[in-house]
């Protein structure tokens, strides 16, 4: 990957992140009533999660997209850059979420007595498992996958990729499905970030199912 290509790829990733965070700001602050004091953690986390989902979905869809004639991040170095960016954003999302994992911000995750609800447990479990899968995926390719050919074949198989995407979707579904069809809660007419992210995941699933 040339320096020019690297700059283009970094620019693309940066634009995705800016758009994702910008959407969160527009929906929650400018069109909604969330106070600006919640931007550094709560709202920023929303944008980071959308950016991470978008980047990771693209990362695992590069090969099937190429069969459609859409060639992006085609070199090994470019794919690595995209994957690392997605992983880092996911780590940031996890850390930010841990800071505000309480009934005030995630009331659907908790019962009245303060314990986790079944819905919250399922969403968090799916999130934890998918995060661990991402870490394993990254570690496996850290040195180019040398000596790990069988594991590499599994991690790049449709079963693993679809399993990862479905876990992403499960995490998002139980986190926000209650607001998806409640249009009165669409701040400024803008759909919830969990729904937008779920649509992105769904597109990734469709691409990987039919073109892998």
CSV table of N, CA and C in Angstrom, one decimal, residues 44-178:
chain,number,residue,atom,x,y,z
A,44,UNK,N,-21.1,10.6,22.6
A,44,UNK,CA,-19.9,10.2,21.9
A,44,UNK,C,-19.9,8.7,21.7
A,45,UNK,N,-20.3,7.9,22.7
A,45,UNK,CA,-20.3,6.5,22.7
A,45,UNK,C,-21.2,6.0,21.6
A,46,UNK,N,-22.4,6.7,21.5
A,46,UNK,CA,-23.3,6.3,20.4
A,46,UNK,C,-22.7,6.4,19.0
A,47,UNK,N,-22.0,7.5,18.8
A,47,UNK,CA,-21.3,7.7,17.5
A,47,UNK,C,-20.2,6.7,17.3
A,48,UNK,N,-19.5,6.5,18.3
A,48,UNK,CA,-18.3,5.5,18.2
A,48,UNK,C,-18.9,4.1,17.9
A,49,UNK,N,-19.9,3.7,18.5
A,49,UNK,CA,-20.5,2.4,18.3
A,49,UNK,C,-21.0,2.3,16.8
A,50,UNK,N,-21.6,3.3,16.3
A,50,UNK,CA,-22.1,3.3,14.9
A,50,UNK,C,-20.9,3.3,13.9
A,51,UNK,N,-19.9,4.0,14.2
A,51,UNK,CA,-18.7,4.0,13.4
A,51,UNK,C,-18.0,2.7,13.4
A,52,UNK,N,-17.9,2.1,14.6
A,52,UNK,CA,-17.2,0.8,14.7
A,52,UNK,C,-18.0,-0.3,14.0
A,53,UNK,N,-19.3,-0.3,14.1
A,53,UNK,CA,-20.2,-1.3,13.4
A,53,UNK,C,-20.0,-1.1,11.9
A,54,UNK,N,-20.0,0.1,11.4
A,54,UNK,CA,-19.9,0.3,10.0
A,54,UNK,C,-18.5,-0.1,9.5
A,55,UNK,N,-17.5,0.2,10.2
A,55,UNK,CA,-16.1,-0.2,9.7
A,55,UNK,C,-15.9,-1.7,9.8
A,56,UNK,N,-16.4,-2.3,10.9
A,56,UNK,CA,-16.2,-3.8,11.0
A,56,UNK,C,-17.0,-4.5,10.0
A,57,UNK,N,-18.2,-4.1,9.7
A,57,UNK,CA,-19.1,-4.7,8.7
A,57,UNK,C,-18.4,-4.6,7.4
A,58,UNK,N,-17.9,-3.5,7.0
A,58,UNK,CA,-17.2,-3.3,5.8
A,58,UNK,C,-15.9,-4.2,5.7
A,59,UNK,N,-15.2,-4.3,6.9
A,59,UNK,CA,-14.0,-5.1,6.9
A,59,UNK,C,-14.3,-6.6,6.6
A,60,UNK,N,-15.4,-7.2,7.1
A,60,UNK,CA,-15.6,-8.6,6.9
A,60,UNK,C,-16.4,-8.8,5.6
A,61,UNK,N,-16.7,-7.7,4.9
A,61,UNK,CA,-17.5,-7.8,3.6
A,61,UNK,C,-16.6,-7.5,2.4
A,62,UNK,N,-15.3,-7.2,2.6
A,62,UNK,CA,-14.5,-6.8,1.5
A,62,UNK,C,-14.5,-7.9,0.4
A,63,UNK,N,-14.3,-9.1,0.8
A,63,UNK,CA,-14.2,-10.2,-0.2
A,63,UNK,C,-15.5,-10.4,-1.0
A,64,UNK,N,-16.7,-10.5,-0.3
A,64,UNK,CA,-17.9,-10.6,-1.1
A,64,UNK,C,-18.2,-9.4,-1.9
A,65,UNK,N,-17.8,-8.2,-1.4
A,65,UNK,CA,-18.1,-7.0,-2.2
A,65,UNK,C,-17.3,-7.0,-3.5
A,66,UNK,N,-16.1,-7.6,-3.5
A,66,UNK,CA,-15.3,-7.6,-4.7
A,66,UNK,C,-16.0,-8.5,-5.8
A,67,UNK,N,-16.8,-9.4,-5.4
A,67,UNK,CA,-17.5,-10.2,-6.4
A,67,UNK,C,-18.6,-9.4,-7.1
A,68,UNK,N,-19.0,-8.3,-6.4
A,68,UNK,CA,-20.0,-7.4,-7.0
A,68,UNK,C,-19.3,-6.3,-7.8
A,69,UNK,N,-18.0,-6.4,-7.9
A,69,UNK,CA,-17.3,-5.3,-8.6
A,69,UNK,C,-16.9,-4.1,-7.8
A,70,UNK,N,-17.2,-4.2,-6.5
A,70,UNK,CA,-16.9,-3.1,-5.6
A,70,UNK,C,-15.5,-3.4,-4.9
A,71,UNK,N,-14.5,-2.8,-5.3
A,71,UNK,CA,-13.1,-3.1,-4.8
A,71,UNK,C,-12.7,-2.0,-3.9
A,72,UNK,N,-12.6,-2.3,-2.6
A,72,UNK,CA,-12.2,-1.4,-1.6
A,72,UNK,C,-11.2,-2.1,-0.6
A,73,UNK,N,-10.3,-1.3,-0.1
A,73,UNK,CA,-9.3,-1.9,0.8
A,73,UNK,C,-8.8,-3.3,0.4
A,74,UNK,N,-8.4,-3.3,-0.9
A,74,UNK,CA,-8.1,-4.6,-1.5
A,74,UNK,C,-6.7,-5.2,-1.1
A,75,UNK,N,-5.8,-4.4,-0.6
A,75,UNK,CA,-4.5,-5.0,-0.2
A,75,UNK,C,-4.5,-5.5,1.3
A,76,UNK,N,-3.6,-6.3,1.6
A,76,UNK,CA,-3.5,-6.8,3.0
A,76,UNK,C,-3.3,-5.7,4.0
A,77,UNK,N,-2.5,-4.8,3.6
A,77,UNK,CA,-2.2,-3.6,4.5
A,77,UNK,C,-3.4,-2.8,4.8
A,78,UNK,N,-4.2,-2.6,3.7
A,78,UNK,CA,-5.4,-1.8,3.8
A,78,UNK,C,-6.5,-2.5,4.7
A,79,UNK,N,-6.6,-3.8,4.5
A,79,UNK,CA,-7.5,-4.6,5.3
A,79,UNK,C,-7.1,-4.5,6.8
A,80,UNK,N,-5.8,-4.6,7.0
A,80,UNK,CA,-5.3,-4.6,8.4
A,80,UNK,C,-5.6,-3.2,9.0
A,81,UNK,N,-5.4,-2.1,8.2
A,81,UNK,CA,-5.7,-0.8,8.7
A,81,UNK,C,-7.2,-0.7,9.1
A,82,UNK,N,-8.1,-1.2,8.2
A,82,UNK,CA,-9.5,-1.1,8.5
A,82,UNK,C,-9.9,-2.0,9.7
A,83,UNK,N,-9.3,-3.2,9.8
A,83,UNK,CA,-9.6,-4.0,10.9
A,83,UNK,C,-9.1,-3.5,12.3
A,84,UNK,N,-7.9,-2.9,12.3
A,84,UNK,CA,-7.4,-2.3,13.5
A,84,UNK,C,-8.2,-1.1,13.9
A,85,UNK,N,-8.6,-0.3,13.0
A,85,UNK,CA,-9.5,0.8,13.3
A,85,UNK,C,-10.8,0.4,13.9
A,86,UNK,N,-11.4,-0.6,13.3
A,86,UNK,CA,-12.7,-1.1,13.9
A,86,UNK,C,-12.5,-1.7,15.3
A,87,UNK,N,-11.4,-2.4,15.5
A,87,UNK,CA,-11.1,-3.0,16.8
A,87,UNK,C,-10.9,-1.9,17.8
A,88,UNK,N,-10.1,-0.9,17.5
A,88,UNK,CA,-9.8,0.2,18.4
A,88,UNK,C,-11.1,0.9,18.8
A,89,UNK,N,-12.0,1.2,17.8
A,89,UNK,CA,-13.2,1.9,18.1
A,89,UNK,C,-14.1,1.0,19.0
A,90,UNK,N,-14.1,-0.3,18.7
A,90,UNK,CA,-14.9,-1.2,19.6
A,90,UNK,C,-14.4,-1.2,21.0
A,91,UNK,N,-13.1,-1.2,21.2
A,91,UNK,CA,-12.5,-1.1,22.5
A,91,UNK,C,-12.9,0.2,23.2
A,92,UNK,N,-12.9,1.3,22.5
A,92,UNK,CA,-13.3,2.6,23.0
A,92,UNK,C,-14.8,2.5,23.4
A,93,UNK,N,-15.6,1.9,22.5
A,93,UNK,CA,-17.0,1.7,22.8
A,93,UNK,C,-17.3,0.9,24.1
A,94,UNK,N,-16.5,-0.2,24.3
A,94,UNK,CA,-16.6,-1.0,25.5
A,94,UNK,C,-16.3,-0.2,26.7
A,95,UNK,N,-15.2,0.5,26.7
A,95,UNK,CA,-14.7,1.3,27.8
A,95,UNK,C,-15.7,2.4,28.2
A,96,UNK,N,-16.2,3.1,27.2
A,96,UNK,CA,-17.1,4.2,27.4
A,96,UNK,C,-18.4,3.6,28.0
A,97,UNK,N,-18.8,2.5,27.5
A,97,UNK,CA,-20.1,1.9,28.0
A,97,UNK,C,-20.0,1.5,29.5
A,98,UNK,N,-18.8,0.9,29.8
A,98,UNK,CA,-18.6,0.5,31.2
A,98,UNK,C,-18.7,1.7,32.2
A,99,UNK,N,-18.3,2.9,31.7
A,99,UNK,CA,-18.3,4.1,32.6
A,99,UNK,C,-19.8,4.5,32.9
A,100,UNK,N,-20.7,4.1,32.1
A,100,UNK,CA,-22.1,4.6,32.3
A,100,UNK,C,-23.1,3.4,32.3
A,101,UNK,N,-22.6,2.2,32.6
A,101,UNK,CA,-23.4,1.0,32.7
A,101,UNK,C,-24.2,1.0,34.0
A,102,UNK,N,-25.3,1.8,34.0
A,102,UNK,CA,-26.2,1.9,35.1
A,102,UNK,C,-27.6,2.2,34.7
A,103,UNK,N,-28.6,2.0,35.5
A,103,UNK,CA,-30.0,2.2,35.1
A,103,UNK,C,-30.3,3.6,34.6
A,104,UNK,N,-29.5,4.6,35.0
A,104,UNK,CA,-29.8,6.0,34.5
A,104,UNK,C,-29.6,6.1,33.0
A,105,UNK,N,-28.7,5.4,32.5
A,105,UNK,CA,-28.4,5.4,31.0
A,105,UNK,C,-28.9,4.2,30.3
A,106,UNK,N,-28.9,3.1,30.9
A,106,UNK,CA,-29.4,1.8,30.2
A,106,UNK,C,-30.4,1.2,31.1
A,107,UNK,N,-31.6,1.9,31.2
A,107,UNK,CA,-32.6,1.3,32.1
A,107,UNK,C,-33.2,0.0,31.6
A,108,UNK,N,-33.1,-0.2,30.3
A,108,UNK,CA,-33.7,-1.5,29.8
A,108,UNK,C,-32.8,-2.7,30.2
A,109,UNK,N,-31.6,-2.4,30.6
A,109,UNK,CA,-30.7,-3.5,31.0
A,109,UNK,C,-31.0,-4.0,32.5
A,110,UNK,N,-31.8,-3.2,33.2
A,110,UNK,CA,-31.9,-3.5,34.7
A,110,UNK,C,-33.3,-3.6,35.1
A,111,UNK,N,-33.5,-4.5,36.1
A,111,UNK,CA,-34.8,-4.6,36.8
A,111,UNK,C,-34.9,-3.5,37.9
A,112,UNK,N,-36.1,-3.4,38.5
A,112,UNK,CA,-36.3,-2.4,39.5
A,112,UNK,C,-35.4,-2.5,40.7
A,113,UNK,N,-35.0,-3.8,41.0
A,113,UNK,CA,-34.1,-4.0,42.1
A,113,UNK,C,-32.6,-3.8,41.8
A,114,UNK,N,-32.3,-3.4,40.6
A,114,UNK,CA,-30.9,-3.1,40.2
A,114,UNK,C,-30.2,-4.2,39.6
A,115,UNK,N,-30.8,-5.4,39.5
A,115,UNK,CA,-30.1,-6.5,38.9
A,115,UNK,C,-30.3,-6.5,37.4
A,116,UNK,N,-29.5,-7.2,36.6
A,116,UNK,CA,-29.6,-7.3,35.2
A,116,UNK,C,-31.0,-7.9,34.8
A,117,UNK,N,-31.6,-7.4,33.8
A,117,UNK,CA,-32.8,-8.0,33.2
A,117,UNK,C,-32.3,-9.1,32.2
A,118,UNK,N,-33.2,-10.0,31.8
A,118,UNK,CA,-32.9,-11.0,30.9
A,118,UNK,C,-32.5,-10.4,29.6
A,119,UNK,N,-33.2,-9.3,29.2
A,119,UNK,CA,-32.9,-8.6,27.9
A,119,UNK,C,-31.5,-8.0,28.0
A,120,UNK,N,-31.1,-7.4,29.1
A,120,UNK,CA,-29.8,-6.8,29.3
A,120,UNK,C,-28.7,-7.9,29.3
A,121,UNK,N,-29.0,-9.0,29.9
A,121,UNK,CA,-28.0,-10.1,30.0
A,121,UNK,C,-27.7,-10.6,28.6
A,122,UNK,N,-28.8,-10.8,27.8
A,122,UNK,CA,-28.6,-11.3,26.5
A,122,UNK,C,-27.8,-10.4,25.6
A,123,UNK,N,-28.1,-9.1,25.7
A,123,UNK,CA,-27.4,-8.1,24.9
A,123,UNK,C,-26.0,-8.0,25.3
A,124,UNK,N,-25.7,-8.0,26.6
A,124,UNK,CA,-24.3,-7.8,27.0
A,124,UNK,C,-23.5,-9.1,26.7
A,125,UNK,N,-24.1,-10.3,26.9
A,125,UNK,CA,-23.4,-11.5,26.5
A,125,UNK,C,-23.1,-11.6,25.1
A,126,UNK,N,-24.0,-11.2,24.2
A,126,UNK,CA,-23.7,-11.1,22.8
A,126,UNK,C,-22.6,-10.2,22.5
A,127,UNK,N,-22.6,-9.0,23.2
A,127,UNK,CA,-21.5,-8.0,23.0
A,127,UNK,C,-20.2,-8.5,23.4
A,128,UNK,N,-20.2,-9.2,24.6
A,128,UNK,CA,-18.9,-9.7,25.1
A,128,UNK,C,-18.3,-10.8,24.2
A,129,UNK,N,-19.2,-11.7,23.7
A,129,UNK,CA,-18.7,-12.8,22.9
A,129,UNK,C,-18.2,-12.3,21.6
A,130,UNK,N,-18.9,-11.3,21.0
A,130,UNK,CA,-18.5,-10.8,19.7
A,130,UNK,C,-17.2,-10.0,19.9
A,131,UNK,N,-17.0,-9.3,21.0
A,131,UNK,CA,-15.8,-8.6,21.2
A,131,UNK,C,-14.6,-9.6,21.4
A,132,UNK,N,-14.8,-10.7,22.0
A,132,UNK,CA,-13.7,-11.7,22.2
A,132,UNK,C,-13.4,-12.3,20.8
A,133,UNK,N,-14.4,-12.5,20.0
A,133,UNK,CA,-14.2,-13.0,18.6
A,133,UNK,C,-13.3,-12.0,17.8
A,134,UNK,N,-13.6,-10.7,18.0
A,134,UNK,CA,-12.8,-9.7,17.3
A,134,UNK,C,-11.3,-9.8,17.7
A,135,UNK,N,-11.1,-9.9,19.1
A,135,UNK,CA,-9.8,-10.0,19.6
A,135,UNK,C,-9.0,-11.2,19.0
A,136,UNK,N,-9.7,-12.3,19.0
A,136,UNK,CA,-9.0,-13.5,18.5
A,136,UNK,C,-8.7,-13.3,17.0
A,137,UNK,N,-9.6,-12.8,16.3
A,137,UNK,CA,-9.4,-12.5,14.9
A,137,UNK,C,-8.2,-11.6,14.6
A,138,UNK,N,-8.1,-10.6,15.4
A,138,UNK,CA,-7.0,-9.6,15.3
A,138,UNK,C,-5.7,-10.3,15.7
A,139,UNK,N,-5.7,-11.0,16.8
A,139,UNK,CA,-4.4,-11.7,17.2
A,139,UNK,C,-4.0,-12.7,16.2
A,140,UNK,N,-4.9,-13.4,15.6
A,140,UNK,CA,-4.5,-14.4,14.6
A,140,UNK,C,-3.8,-13.9,13.4
A,141,UNK,N,-4.2,-12.7,13.0
A,141,UNK,CA,-3.6,-12.0,11.8
A,141,UNK,C,-2.5,-11.1,12.2
A,142,UNK,N,-2.1,-11.0,13.4
A,142,UNK,CA,-1.1,-10.1,13.9
A,142,UNK,C,0.2,-10.2,13.2
A,143,UNK,N,0.6,-11.5,12.9
A,143,UNK,CA,1.9,-11.7,12.2
A,143,UNK,C,1.6,-12.3,10.8
A,144,UNK,N,0.5,-12.0,10.3
A,144,UNK,CA,0.1,-12.5,9.0
A,144,UNK,C,-0.4,-13.9,8.9
A,145,UNK,N,-0.7,-14.4,10.1
A,145,UNK,CA,-1.3,-15.8,10.2
A,145,UNK,C,-0.4,-16.9,10.0
A,146,UNK,N,0.9,-16.6,10.1
A,146,UNK,CA,2.0,-17.6,9.8
A,146,UNK,C,1.8,-18.7,10.9
A,147,UNK,N,1.8,-20.0,10.4
A,147,UNK,CA,1.7,-21.1,11.4
A,147,UNK,C,0.3,-21.3,11.9
A,148,UNK,N,-0.7,-20.6,11.4
A,148,UNK,CA,-2.1,-20.7,11.9
A,148,UNK,C,-3.0,-20.8,10.8
A,149,UNK,N,-2.6,-21.6,9.8
A,149,UNK,CA,-3.4,-21.7,8.6
A,149,UNK,C,-4.8,-22.2,8.8
A,150,UNK,N,-4.9,-23.2,9.6
A,150,UNK,CA,-6.2,-23.8,9.9
A,150,UNK,C,-7.1,-22.8,10.6
A,151,UNK,N,-6.6,-22.1,11.6
A,151,UNK,CA,-7.3,-21.1,12.3
A,151,UNK,C,-7.7,-20.0,11.4
A,152,UNK,N,-6.8,-19.6,10.5
A,152,UNK,CA,-7.1,-18.5,9.6
A,152,UNK,C,-8.3,-18.9,8.7
A,153,UNK,N,-8.2,-20.1,8.2
A,153,UNK,CA,-9.3,-20.6,7.3
A,153,UNK,C,-10.7,-20.5,8.0
A,154,UNK,N,-10.6,-20.9,9.3
A,154,UNK,CA,-11.9,-20.9,10.1
A,154,UNK,C,-12.4,-19.4,10.3
A,155,UNK,N,-11.4,-18.5,10.7
A,155,UNK,CA,-11.8,-17.2,11.0
A,155,UNK,C,-12.2,-16.4,9.7
A,156,UNK,N,-11.9,-16.9,8.6
A,156,UNK,CA,-12.3,-16.2,7.3
A,156,UNK,C,-13.5,-16.9,6.7
A,157,UNK,N,-13.9,-18.0,7.3
A,157,UNK,CA,-15.0,-18.7,6.8
A,157,UNK,C,-16.4,-18.0,6.9
A,158,UNK,N,-17.3,-18.4,6.1
A,158,UNK,CA,-18.6,-17.7,6.2
A,158,UNK,C,-19.3,-18.0,7.5
A,159,UNK,N,-19.1,-19.2,8.1
A,159,UNK,CA,-19.7,-19.5,9.4
A,159,UNK,C,-19.2,-18.5,10.5
A,160,UNK,N,-17.9,-18.3,10.5
A,160,UNK,CA,-17.4,-17.4,11.6
A,160,UNK,C,-17.9,-15.9,11.3
A,161,UNK,N,-17.8,-15.5,10.1
A,161,UNK,CA,-18.2,-14.1,9.8
A,161,UNK,C,-19.7,-13.9,10.1
A,162,UNK,N,-20.5,-14.8,9.6
A,162,UNK,CA,-21.9,-14.7,9.9
A,162,UNK,C,-22.2,-14.8,11.3
A,163,UNK,N,-21.5,-15.6,12.0
A,163,UNK,CA,-21.7,-15.7,13.5
A,163,UNK,C,-21.4,-14.4,14.2
A,164,UNK,N,-20.3,-13.8,13.8
A,164,UNK,CA,-19.9,-12.5,14.3
A,164,UNK,C,-21.0,-11.4,14.1
A,165,UNK,N,-21.4,-11.4,12.8
A,165,UNK,CA,-22.4,-10.4,12.5
A,165,UNK,C,-23.7,-10.6,13.2
A,166,UNK,N,-24.1,-11.8,13.3
A,166,UNK,CA,-25.4,-12.2,14.0
A,166,UNK,C,-25.3,-11.8,15.5
A,167,UNK,N,-24.1,-12.0,16.1
A,167,UNK,CA,-23.9,-11.6,17.5
A,167,UNK,C,-24.0,-10.0,17.6
A,168,UNK,N,-23.4,-9.3,16.7
A,168,UNK,CA,-23.5,-7.9,16.6
A,168,UNK,C,-25.0,-7.5,16.6
A,169,UNK,N,-25.7,-8.2,15.7
A,169,UNK,CA,-27.2,-7.9,15.5
A,169,UNK,C,-28.0,-8.2,16.8
A,170,UNK,N,-27.6,-9.3,17.4
A,170,UNK,CA,-28.3,-9.7,18.7
A,170,UNK,C,-28.1,-8.6,19.8
A,171,UNK,N,-26.9,-8.2,19.9
A,171,UNK,CA,-26.5,-7.2,20.9
A,171,UNK,C,-27.3,-5.9,20.6
A,172,UNK,N,-27.4,-5.5,19.4
A,172,UNK,CA,-28.2,-4.3,19.0
A,172,UNK,C,-29.7,-4.4,19.2
A,173,UNK,N,-30.2,-5.6,18.8
A,173,UNK,CA,-31.6,-5.8,18.8
A,173,UNK,C,-32.1,-5.7,20.3
A,174,UNK,N,-31.5,-6.4,21.2
A,174,UNK,CA,-32.0,-6.4,22.6
A,174,UNK,C,-31.7,-5.1,23.3
A,175,UNK,N,-30.8,-4.3,22.7
A,175,UNK,CA,-30.5,-3.0,23.3
A,175,UNK,C,-31.5,-2.0,22.9
A,176,UNK,N,-32.0,-2.0,21.7
A,176,UNK,CA,-32.9,-0.9,21.3
A,176,UNK,C,-34.2,-1.2,20.5
A,177,UNK,N,-34.6,-2.5,20.4
A,177,UNK,CA,-35.7,-2.8,19.5
A,177,UNK,C,-37.0,-2.1,20.0
A,178,UNK,N,-37.1,-1.8,21.3
A,178,UNK,CA,-38.3,-1.2,21.8
A,178,UNK,C,-38.6,0.2,21.2
